[in-house]
PDB file of C-alpha atoms in Angstrom:
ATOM      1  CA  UNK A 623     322.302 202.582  38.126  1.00 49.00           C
ATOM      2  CA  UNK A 624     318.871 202.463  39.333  1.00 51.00           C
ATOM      3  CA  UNK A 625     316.694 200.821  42.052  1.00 44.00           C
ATOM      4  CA  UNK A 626     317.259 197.135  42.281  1.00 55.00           C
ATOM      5  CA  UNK A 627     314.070 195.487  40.657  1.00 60.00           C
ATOM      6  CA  UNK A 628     312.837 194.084  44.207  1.00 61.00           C
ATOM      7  CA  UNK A 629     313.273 197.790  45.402  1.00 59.00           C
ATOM      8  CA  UNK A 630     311.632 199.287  42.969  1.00 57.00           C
ATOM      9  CA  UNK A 631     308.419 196.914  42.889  1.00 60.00           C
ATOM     10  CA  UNK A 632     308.076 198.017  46.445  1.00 64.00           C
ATOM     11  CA  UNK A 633     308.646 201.588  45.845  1.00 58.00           C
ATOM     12  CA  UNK A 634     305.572 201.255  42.831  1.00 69.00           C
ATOM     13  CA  UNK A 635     303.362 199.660  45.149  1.00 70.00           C
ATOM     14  CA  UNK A 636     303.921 202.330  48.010  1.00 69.00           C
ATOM     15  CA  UNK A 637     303.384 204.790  45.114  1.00 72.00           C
ATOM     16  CA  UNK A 638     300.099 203.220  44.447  1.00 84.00           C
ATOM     17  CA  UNK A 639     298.708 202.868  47.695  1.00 80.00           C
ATOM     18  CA  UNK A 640     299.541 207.029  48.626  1.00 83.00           C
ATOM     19  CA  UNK A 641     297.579 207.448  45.052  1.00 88.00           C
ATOM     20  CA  UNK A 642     295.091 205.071  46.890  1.00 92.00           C
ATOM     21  CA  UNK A 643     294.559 206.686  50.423  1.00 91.00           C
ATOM     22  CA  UNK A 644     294.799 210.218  48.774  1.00 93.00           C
ATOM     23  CA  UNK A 645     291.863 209.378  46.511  1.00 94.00           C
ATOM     24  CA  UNK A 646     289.572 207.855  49.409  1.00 96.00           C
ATOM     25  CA  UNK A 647     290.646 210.820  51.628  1.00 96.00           C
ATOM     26  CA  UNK A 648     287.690 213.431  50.805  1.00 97.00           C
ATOM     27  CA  UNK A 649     285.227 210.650  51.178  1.00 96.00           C
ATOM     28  CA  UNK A 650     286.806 209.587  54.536  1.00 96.00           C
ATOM     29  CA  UNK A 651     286.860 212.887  55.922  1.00 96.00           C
ATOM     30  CA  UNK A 652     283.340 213.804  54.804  1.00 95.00           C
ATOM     31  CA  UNK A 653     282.400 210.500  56.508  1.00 94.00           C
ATOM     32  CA  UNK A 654     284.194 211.506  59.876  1.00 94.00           C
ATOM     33  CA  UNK A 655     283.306 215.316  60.095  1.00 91.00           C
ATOM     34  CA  UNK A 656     279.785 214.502  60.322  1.00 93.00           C
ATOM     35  CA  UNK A 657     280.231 212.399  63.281  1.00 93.00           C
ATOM     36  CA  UNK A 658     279.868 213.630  66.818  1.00 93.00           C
ATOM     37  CA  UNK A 659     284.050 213.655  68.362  1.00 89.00           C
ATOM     38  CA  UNK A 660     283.525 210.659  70.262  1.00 92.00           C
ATOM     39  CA  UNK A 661     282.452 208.511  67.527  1.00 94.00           C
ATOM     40  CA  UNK A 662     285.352 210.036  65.578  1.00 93.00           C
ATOM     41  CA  UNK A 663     287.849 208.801  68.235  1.00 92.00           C
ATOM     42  CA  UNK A 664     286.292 205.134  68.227  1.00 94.00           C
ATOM     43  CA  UNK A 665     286.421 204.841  64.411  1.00 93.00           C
ATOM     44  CA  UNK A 666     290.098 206.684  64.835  1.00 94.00           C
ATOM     45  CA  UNK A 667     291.177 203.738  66.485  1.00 93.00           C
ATOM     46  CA  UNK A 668     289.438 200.682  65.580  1.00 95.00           C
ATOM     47  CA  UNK A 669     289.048 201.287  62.002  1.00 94.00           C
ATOM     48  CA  UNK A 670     291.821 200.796  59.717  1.00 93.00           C
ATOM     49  CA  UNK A 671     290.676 202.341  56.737  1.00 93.00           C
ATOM     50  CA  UNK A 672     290.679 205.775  58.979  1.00 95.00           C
ATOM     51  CA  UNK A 673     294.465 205.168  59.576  1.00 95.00           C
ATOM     52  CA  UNK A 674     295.961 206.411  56.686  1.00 94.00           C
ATOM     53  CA  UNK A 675     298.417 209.210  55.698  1.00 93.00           C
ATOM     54  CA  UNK A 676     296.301 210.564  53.054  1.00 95.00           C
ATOM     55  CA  UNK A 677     293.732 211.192  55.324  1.00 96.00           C
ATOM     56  CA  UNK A 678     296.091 213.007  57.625  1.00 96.00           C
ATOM     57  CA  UNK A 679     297.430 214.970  54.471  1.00 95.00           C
ATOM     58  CA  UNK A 680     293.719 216.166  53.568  1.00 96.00           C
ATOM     59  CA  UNK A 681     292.761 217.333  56.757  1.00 96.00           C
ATOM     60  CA  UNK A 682     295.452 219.676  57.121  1.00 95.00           C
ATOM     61  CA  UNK A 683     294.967 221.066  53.620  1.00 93.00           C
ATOM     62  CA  UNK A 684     291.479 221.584  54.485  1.00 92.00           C
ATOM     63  CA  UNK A 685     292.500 223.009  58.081  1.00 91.00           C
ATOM     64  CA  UNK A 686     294.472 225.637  56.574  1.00 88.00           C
ATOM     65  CA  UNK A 687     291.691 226.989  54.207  1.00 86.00           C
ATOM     66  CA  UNK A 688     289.387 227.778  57.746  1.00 89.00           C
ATOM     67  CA  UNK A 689     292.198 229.202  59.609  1.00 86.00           C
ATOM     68  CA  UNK A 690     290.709 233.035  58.984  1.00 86.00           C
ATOM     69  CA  UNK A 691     287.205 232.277  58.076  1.00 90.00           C
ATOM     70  CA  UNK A 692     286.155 229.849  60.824  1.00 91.00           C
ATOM     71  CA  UNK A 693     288.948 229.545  63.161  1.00 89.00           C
ATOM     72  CA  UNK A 694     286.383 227.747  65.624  1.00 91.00           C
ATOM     73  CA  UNK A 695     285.960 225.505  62.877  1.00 92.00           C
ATOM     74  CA  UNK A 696     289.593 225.283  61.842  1.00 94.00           C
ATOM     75  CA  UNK A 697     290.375 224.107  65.622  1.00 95.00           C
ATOM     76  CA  UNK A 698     287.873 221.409  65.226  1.00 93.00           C
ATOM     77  CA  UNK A 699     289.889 220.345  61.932  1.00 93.00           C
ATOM     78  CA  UNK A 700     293.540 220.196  63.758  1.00 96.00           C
ATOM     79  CA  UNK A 701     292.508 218.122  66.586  1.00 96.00           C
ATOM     80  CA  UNK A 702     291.130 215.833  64.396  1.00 95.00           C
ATOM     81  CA  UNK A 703     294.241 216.027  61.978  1.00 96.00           C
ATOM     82  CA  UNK A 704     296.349 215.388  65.509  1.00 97.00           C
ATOM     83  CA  UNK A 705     294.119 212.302  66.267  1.00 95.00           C
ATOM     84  CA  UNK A 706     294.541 211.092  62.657  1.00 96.00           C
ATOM     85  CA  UNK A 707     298.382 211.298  63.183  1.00 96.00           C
ATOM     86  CA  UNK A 708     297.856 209.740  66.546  1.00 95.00           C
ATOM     87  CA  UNK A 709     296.051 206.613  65.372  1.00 95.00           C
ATOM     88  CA  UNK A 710     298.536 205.484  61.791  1.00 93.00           C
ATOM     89  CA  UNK A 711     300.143 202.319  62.012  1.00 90.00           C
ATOM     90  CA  UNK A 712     303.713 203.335  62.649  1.00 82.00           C
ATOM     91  CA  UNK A 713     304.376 200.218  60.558  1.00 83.00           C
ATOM     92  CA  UNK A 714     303.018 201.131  57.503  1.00 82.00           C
ATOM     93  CA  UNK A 715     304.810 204.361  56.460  1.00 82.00           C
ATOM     94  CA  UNK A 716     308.538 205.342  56.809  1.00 84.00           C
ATOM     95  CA  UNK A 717     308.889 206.910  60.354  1.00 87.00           C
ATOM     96  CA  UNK A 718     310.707 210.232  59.412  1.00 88.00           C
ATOM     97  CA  UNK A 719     308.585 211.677  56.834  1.00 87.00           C
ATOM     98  CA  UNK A 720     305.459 210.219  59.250  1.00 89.00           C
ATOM     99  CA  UNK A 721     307.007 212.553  62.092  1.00 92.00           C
ATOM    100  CA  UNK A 722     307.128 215.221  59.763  1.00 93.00           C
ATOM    101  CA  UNK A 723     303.063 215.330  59.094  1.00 93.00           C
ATOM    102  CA  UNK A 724     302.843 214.683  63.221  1.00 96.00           C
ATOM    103  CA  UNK A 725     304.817 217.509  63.251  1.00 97.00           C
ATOM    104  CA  UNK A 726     303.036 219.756  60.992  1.00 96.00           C
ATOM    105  CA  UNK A 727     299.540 218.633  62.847  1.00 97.00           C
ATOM    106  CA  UNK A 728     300.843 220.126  66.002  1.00 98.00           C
ATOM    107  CA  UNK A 729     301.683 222.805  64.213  1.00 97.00           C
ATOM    108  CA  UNK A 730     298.229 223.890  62.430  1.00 96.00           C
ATOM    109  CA  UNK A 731     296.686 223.246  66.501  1.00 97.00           C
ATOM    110  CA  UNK A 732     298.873 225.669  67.851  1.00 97.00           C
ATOM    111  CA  UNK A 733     298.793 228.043  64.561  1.00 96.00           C
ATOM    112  CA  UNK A 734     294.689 227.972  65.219  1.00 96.00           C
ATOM    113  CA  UNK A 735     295.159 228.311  68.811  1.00 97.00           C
ATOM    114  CA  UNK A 736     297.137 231.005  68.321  1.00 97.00           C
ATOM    115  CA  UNK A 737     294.500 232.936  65.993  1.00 95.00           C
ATOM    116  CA  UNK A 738     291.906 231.948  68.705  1.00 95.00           C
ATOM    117  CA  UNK A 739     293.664 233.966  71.566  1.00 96.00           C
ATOM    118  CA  UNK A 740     295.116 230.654  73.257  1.00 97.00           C
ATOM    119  CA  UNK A 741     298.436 232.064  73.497  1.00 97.00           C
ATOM    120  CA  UNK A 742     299.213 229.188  76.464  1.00 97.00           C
ATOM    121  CA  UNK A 743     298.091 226.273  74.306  1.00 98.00           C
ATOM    122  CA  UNK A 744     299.283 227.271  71.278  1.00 97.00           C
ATOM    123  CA  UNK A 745     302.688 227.023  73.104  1.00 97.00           C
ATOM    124  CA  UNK A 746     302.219 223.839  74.031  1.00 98.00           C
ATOM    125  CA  UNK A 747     301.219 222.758  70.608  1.00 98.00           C
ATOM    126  CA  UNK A 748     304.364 224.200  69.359  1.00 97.00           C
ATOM    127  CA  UNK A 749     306.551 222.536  71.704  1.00 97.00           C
ATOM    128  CA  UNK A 750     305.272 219.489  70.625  1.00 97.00           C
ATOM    129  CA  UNK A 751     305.539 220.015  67.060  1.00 97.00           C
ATOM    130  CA  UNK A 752     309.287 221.197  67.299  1.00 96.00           C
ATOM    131  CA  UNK A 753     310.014 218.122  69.707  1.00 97.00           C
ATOM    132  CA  UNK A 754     308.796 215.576  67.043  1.00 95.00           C
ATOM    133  CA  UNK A 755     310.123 217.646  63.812  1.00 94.00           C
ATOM    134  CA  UNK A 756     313.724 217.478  66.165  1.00 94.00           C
ATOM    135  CA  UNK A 757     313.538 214.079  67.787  1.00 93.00           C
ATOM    136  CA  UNK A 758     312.056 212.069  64.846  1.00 93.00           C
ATOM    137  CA  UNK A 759     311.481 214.081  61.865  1.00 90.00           C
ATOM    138  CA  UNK A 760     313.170 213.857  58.694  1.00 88.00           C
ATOM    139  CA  UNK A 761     315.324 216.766  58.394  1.00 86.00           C
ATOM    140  CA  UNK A 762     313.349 218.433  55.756  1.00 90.00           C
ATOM    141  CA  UNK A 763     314.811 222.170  55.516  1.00 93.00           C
ATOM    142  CA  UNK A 764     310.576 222.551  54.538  1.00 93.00           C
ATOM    143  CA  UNK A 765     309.397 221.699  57.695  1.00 93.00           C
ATOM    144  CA  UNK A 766     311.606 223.810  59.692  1.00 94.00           C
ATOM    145  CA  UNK A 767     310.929 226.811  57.723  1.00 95.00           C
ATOM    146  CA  UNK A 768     306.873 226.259  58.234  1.00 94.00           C
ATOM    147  CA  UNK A 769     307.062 225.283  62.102  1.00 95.00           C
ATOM    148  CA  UNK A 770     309.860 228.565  62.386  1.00 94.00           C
ATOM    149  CA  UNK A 771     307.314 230.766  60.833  1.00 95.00           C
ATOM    150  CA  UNK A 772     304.081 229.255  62.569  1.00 96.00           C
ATOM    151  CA  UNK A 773     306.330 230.058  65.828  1.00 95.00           C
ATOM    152  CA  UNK A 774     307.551 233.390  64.938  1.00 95.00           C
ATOM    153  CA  UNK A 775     303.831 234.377  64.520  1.00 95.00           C
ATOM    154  CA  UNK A 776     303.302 232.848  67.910  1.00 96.00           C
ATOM    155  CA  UNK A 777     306.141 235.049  69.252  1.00 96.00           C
ATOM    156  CA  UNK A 778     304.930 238.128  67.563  1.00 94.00           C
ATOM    157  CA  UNK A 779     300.797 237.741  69.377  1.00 93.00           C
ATOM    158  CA  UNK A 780     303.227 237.171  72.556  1.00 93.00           C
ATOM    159  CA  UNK A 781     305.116 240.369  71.989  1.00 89.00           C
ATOM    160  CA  UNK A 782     308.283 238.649  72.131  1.00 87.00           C
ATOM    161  CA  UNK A 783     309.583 240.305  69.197  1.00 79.00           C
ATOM    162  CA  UNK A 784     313.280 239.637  69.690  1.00 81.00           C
ATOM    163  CA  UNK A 785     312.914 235.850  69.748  1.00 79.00           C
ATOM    164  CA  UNK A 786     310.252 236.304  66.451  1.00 74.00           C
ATOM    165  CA  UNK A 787     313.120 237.606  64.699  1.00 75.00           C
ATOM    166  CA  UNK A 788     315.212 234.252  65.047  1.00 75.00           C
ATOM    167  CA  UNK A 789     312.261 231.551  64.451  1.00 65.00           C
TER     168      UNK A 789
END
């Protein structure tokens, strides 16, 4: 059968503008890093070439590579990931999936809190991340299994080993 042809123009040009955003990401991020965290926050919101998913998708991948080496570092990374999620037009990606990537922000925050002793916040984190991945997430059987094992972790530095075993 197929996509019907107005369906699958759309579909090519969403295709072409995640190609877009995921090429521009590095440069973006480079671009924010250097920036003192207010700044970030005001270019966060007021700029919309900051607001896009493949942004939000490279600093997570580049969160996860400092979560042993520089977990101080790494923290930095996932609160700006979070305020990346925070900021994307709802309006311009399919809401599911987008709650999935919230999801997995929250996620890397509490994973780093976690590593950095914060054993409170990293609960928090967590909390949120399972709310949206529950509440407005997609379903993926992925996602789950990532935010399950982030929180079994989190249960195992808490030393509640009987609730690690079911995450």
């Amino acid at each position: 059968k197929g996509l019907p042809e107005g369906e699958l123009g759309n579909l090519a040009a969403t295709y072409r503008r995640m190609y877009r955003e995921e090429a521009e990401a590095p440069e973006l991020y480079r671009q924010l890093i250097e920036l003192p965290a207010p700044r970030r926050q005001m270019l966060l919101r007021n700029s919309r070439r900051f607001q896009t998913l493949g942004l939000l998708k490279y600093v997570l991948e580049t969160t996860t590579g400092l979560w042993h080496q520089a977990p101080e570092v790494a923290e930095e990374h996932a609160r700006l990931a979070v305020e990346v999620y925070r900021h994307l037009p709802t309006g311009d990606y399919d809401s599911r999936p987008l709650a999935d990537f919230g999801a997995r922000a929250f996620a890397h925050l509490a994973n780093v809190l976690r590593l950095r002793g914060d054993l409170a916040g990293a609960e928090k984190e967590i909390g949120r991340a399972s709310w949206k991945l529950q509440e407005e997430g997609s379903g993926d059987p992925l996602d789950r299994a990532y935010l399950g094992h982030i929180r079994a972790k989190l249960r195992t530095d808490q030393r509640r080993f009987e609730e690690a075993l079911h995450d």
